[in-house]
C-alpha positions in Angstrom: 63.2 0.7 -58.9 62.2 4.4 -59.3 61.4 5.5 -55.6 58.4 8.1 -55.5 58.3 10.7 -52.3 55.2 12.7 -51.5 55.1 16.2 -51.8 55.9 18.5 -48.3 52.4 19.8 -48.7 51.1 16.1 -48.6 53.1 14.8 -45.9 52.3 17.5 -43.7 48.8 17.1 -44.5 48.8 13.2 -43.4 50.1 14.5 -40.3 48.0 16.6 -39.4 45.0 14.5 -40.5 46.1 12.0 -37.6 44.7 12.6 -34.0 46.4 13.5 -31.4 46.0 10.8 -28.7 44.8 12.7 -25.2 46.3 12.0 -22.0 45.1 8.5 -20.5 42.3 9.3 -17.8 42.9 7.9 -14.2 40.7 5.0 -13.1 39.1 6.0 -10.6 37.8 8.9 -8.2 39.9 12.3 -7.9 39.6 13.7 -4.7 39.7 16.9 -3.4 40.2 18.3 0.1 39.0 21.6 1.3 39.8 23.2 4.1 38.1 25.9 6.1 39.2 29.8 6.3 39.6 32.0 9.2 37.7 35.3 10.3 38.5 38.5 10.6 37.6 38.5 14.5 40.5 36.6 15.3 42.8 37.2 13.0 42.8 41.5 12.2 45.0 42.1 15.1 47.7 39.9 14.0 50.7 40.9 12.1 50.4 38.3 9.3 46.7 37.7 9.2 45.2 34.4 7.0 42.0 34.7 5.2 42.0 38.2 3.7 39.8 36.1 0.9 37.5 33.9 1.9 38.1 32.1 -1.0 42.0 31.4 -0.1 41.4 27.5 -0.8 38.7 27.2 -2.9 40.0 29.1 -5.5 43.3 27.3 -5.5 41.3 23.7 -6.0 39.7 25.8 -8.5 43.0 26.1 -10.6 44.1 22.4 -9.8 40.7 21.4 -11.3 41.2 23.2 -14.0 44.3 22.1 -15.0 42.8 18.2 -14.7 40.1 19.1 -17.2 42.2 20.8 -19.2 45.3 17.6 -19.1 42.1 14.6 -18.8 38.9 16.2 -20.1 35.2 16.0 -19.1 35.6 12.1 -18.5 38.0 12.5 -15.0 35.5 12.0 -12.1 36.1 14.7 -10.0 35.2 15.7 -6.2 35.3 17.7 -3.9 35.2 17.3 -0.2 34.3 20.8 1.3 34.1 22.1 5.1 30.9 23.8 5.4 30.6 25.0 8.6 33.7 26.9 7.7 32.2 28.7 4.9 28.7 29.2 6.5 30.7 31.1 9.4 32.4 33.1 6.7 29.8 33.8 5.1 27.9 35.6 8.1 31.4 37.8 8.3 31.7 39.2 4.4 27.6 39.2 4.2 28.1 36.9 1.1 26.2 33.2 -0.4 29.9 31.7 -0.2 27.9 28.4 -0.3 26.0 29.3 -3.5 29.4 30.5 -4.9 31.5 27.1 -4.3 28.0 25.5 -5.9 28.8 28.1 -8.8 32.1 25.8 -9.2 30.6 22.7 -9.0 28.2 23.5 -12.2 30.9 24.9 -14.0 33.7 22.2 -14.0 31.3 19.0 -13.7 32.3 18.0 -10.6 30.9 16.0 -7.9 30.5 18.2 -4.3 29.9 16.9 -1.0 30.3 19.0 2.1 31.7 17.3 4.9 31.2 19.2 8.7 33.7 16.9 10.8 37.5 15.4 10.1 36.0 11.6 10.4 33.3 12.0 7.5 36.7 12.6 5.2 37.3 9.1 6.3 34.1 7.7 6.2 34.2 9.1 2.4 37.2 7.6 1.4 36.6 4.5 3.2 33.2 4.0 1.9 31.3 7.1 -0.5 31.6 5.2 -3.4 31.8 1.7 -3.9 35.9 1.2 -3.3 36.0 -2.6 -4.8 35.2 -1.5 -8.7 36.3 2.9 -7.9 39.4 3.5 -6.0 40.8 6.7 -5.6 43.5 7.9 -8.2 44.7 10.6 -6.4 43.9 13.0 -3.0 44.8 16.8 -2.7 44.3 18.4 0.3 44.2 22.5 0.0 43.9 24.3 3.8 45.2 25.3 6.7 48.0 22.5 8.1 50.8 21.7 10.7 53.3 19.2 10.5 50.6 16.8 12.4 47.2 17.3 11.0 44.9 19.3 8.3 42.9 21.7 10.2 39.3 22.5 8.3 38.1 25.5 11.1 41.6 26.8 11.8 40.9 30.6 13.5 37.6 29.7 12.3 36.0 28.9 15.9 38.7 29.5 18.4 41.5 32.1 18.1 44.6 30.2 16.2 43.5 26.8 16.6 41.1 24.6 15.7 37.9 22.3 16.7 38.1 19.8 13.4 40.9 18.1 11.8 42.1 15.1 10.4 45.2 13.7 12.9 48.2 11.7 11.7 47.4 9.5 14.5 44.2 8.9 12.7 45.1 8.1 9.5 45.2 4.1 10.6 41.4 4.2 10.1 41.8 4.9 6.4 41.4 1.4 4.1 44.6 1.1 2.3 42.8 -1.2 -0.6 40.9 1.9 -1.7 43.6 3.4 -3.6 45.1 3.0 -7.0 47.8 1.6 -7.6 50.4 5.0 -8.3 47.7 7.1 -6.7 48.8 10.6 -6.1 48.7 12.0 -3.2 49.9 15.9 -2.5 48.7 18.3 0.3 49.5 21.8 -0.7 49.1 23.2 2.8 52.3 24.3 5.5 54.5 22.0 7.1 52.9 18.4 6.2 56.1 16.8 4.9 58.0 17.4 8.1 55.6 14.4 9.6 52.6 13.4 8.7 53.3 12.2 4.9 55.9 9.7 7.1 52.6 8.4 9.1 50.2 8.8 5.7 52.6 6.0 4.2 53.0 4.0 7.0 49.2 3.9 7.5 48.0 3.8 3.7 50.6 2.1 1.7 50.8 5.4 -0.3 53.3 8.5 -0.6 52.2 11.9 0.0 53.7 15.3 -1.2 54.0 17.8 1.6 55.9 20.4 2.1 59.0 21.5 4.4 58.3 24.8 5.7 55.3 26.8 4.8 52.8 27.8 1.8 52.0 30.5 0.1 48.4 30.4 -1.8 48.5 32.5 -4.8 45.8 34.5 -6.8 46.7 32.7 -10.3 49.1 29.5 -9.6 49.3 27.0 -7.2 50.4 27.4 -3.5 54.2 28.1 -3.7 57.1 27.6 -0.8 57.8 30.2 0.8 60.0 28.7 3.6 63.8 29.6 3.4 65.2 25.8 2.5 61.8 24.8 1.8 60.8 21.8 -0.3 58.3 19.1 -1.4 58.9 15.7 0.1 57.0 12.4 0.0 
């Protein structure tokens, strides 16, 4: 039997004639956390400052979100859990809408935005702002200012280098561990959280969370780096 072959031109052709399958979207709700920023009045005299940019965090979920439309498409629910009171106080300082600009983000990635102004509405969101039996949550980020204890959304923001609003470790036991997905990620990109509170985020949720030893850096164009000396991501 005489075999036949296609020509090059032909097979290449059939190739690209077939689609390219995209990346599977998570089931479920992609959530993420953002933290408050500090003010000049409390930090100026120090001699590593936070906050030059009020948009520090914001802009770094910008790029994560980003990169999710870009891996998942328009189809990946998205949201975003912002601390207001933060950004109002902020906003007074630089004399700019900072509210009407994290909106501006919002319109332009398709995302769902819901301003949060204490540590135990993030809980009462995951727990219950959407209905957790048919959407769980595929994945958390948190972006702000941390410890190795507890995210704090109004760090430097209210009181000189500390803060009135956070989410604990020790709270983290209020948190339903049947909302999440099963292999939901979980990552916060802030200083110090892998030294102990991923340890009490498993034990309380059933879940793994990135964190990092030592501190962060967040970045103009990339994701916050380590900038620790033996620093790491742990889970």
């Amino acid at each position: 039997m005489t075999k036949r072959f296609l020509p090059l031109a032909a097979i290449f052709a059939l190739a690209l004639a077939q689609p390219i399958p995209a990346a599977n979207v998570p089931q479920g709700e992609w959530i993420i956390l953002v933290g408050g920023v500090s003010l000049n009045q409390w930090e100026k005299y120090k001699a590593q400052p936070h906050d030059h940019w009020w948009a520090n965090f914001v802009h770094a979920a910008r790029i994560r979100t980003e990169q999710l439309r870009e891996q998942f498409g328009p189809d990946l629910m998205i949201t975003w859990l912002v601390y207001k009171p933060a950004y109002i106080e902020r906003a007074k300082q630089d004399g700019v809408d900072l509210i009407g600009d994290i909106n501006s983000v919002r319109d332009k990635f398709n995302l769902r935005l819901v301003y949060f102004n204490k540590g135990g509405d993030v809980i009462d969101y995951l727990n219950n702002g959407q209905p957790r039996t048919s959407l769980k949550v595929a994945a958390f980020e948190y972006f702000g200012h941390s410890n190795k204890a507890c995210f704090m959304f109004d760090y430097s923001n209210v009181i000189d280098s500390s803060a009135k609003a956070w989410l604990h470790e020790t709270e983290l036991s209020k948190i339903d561990r049947r909302i999440f997905a099963k292999g939901a990620f979980v990552k916060s990109w802030g200083c110090h959280t892998g030294e102990e509170m991923s340890k009490y985020w498993h034990a309380a949720t059933g879940t793994r969370m990135w964190g990092a030893l030592g501190k962060t850096q967040f970045m103009d164009d990339e994701l916050p780096i380590l900038t620790s000396e033996g620093g790491k991501w742990v889970n």
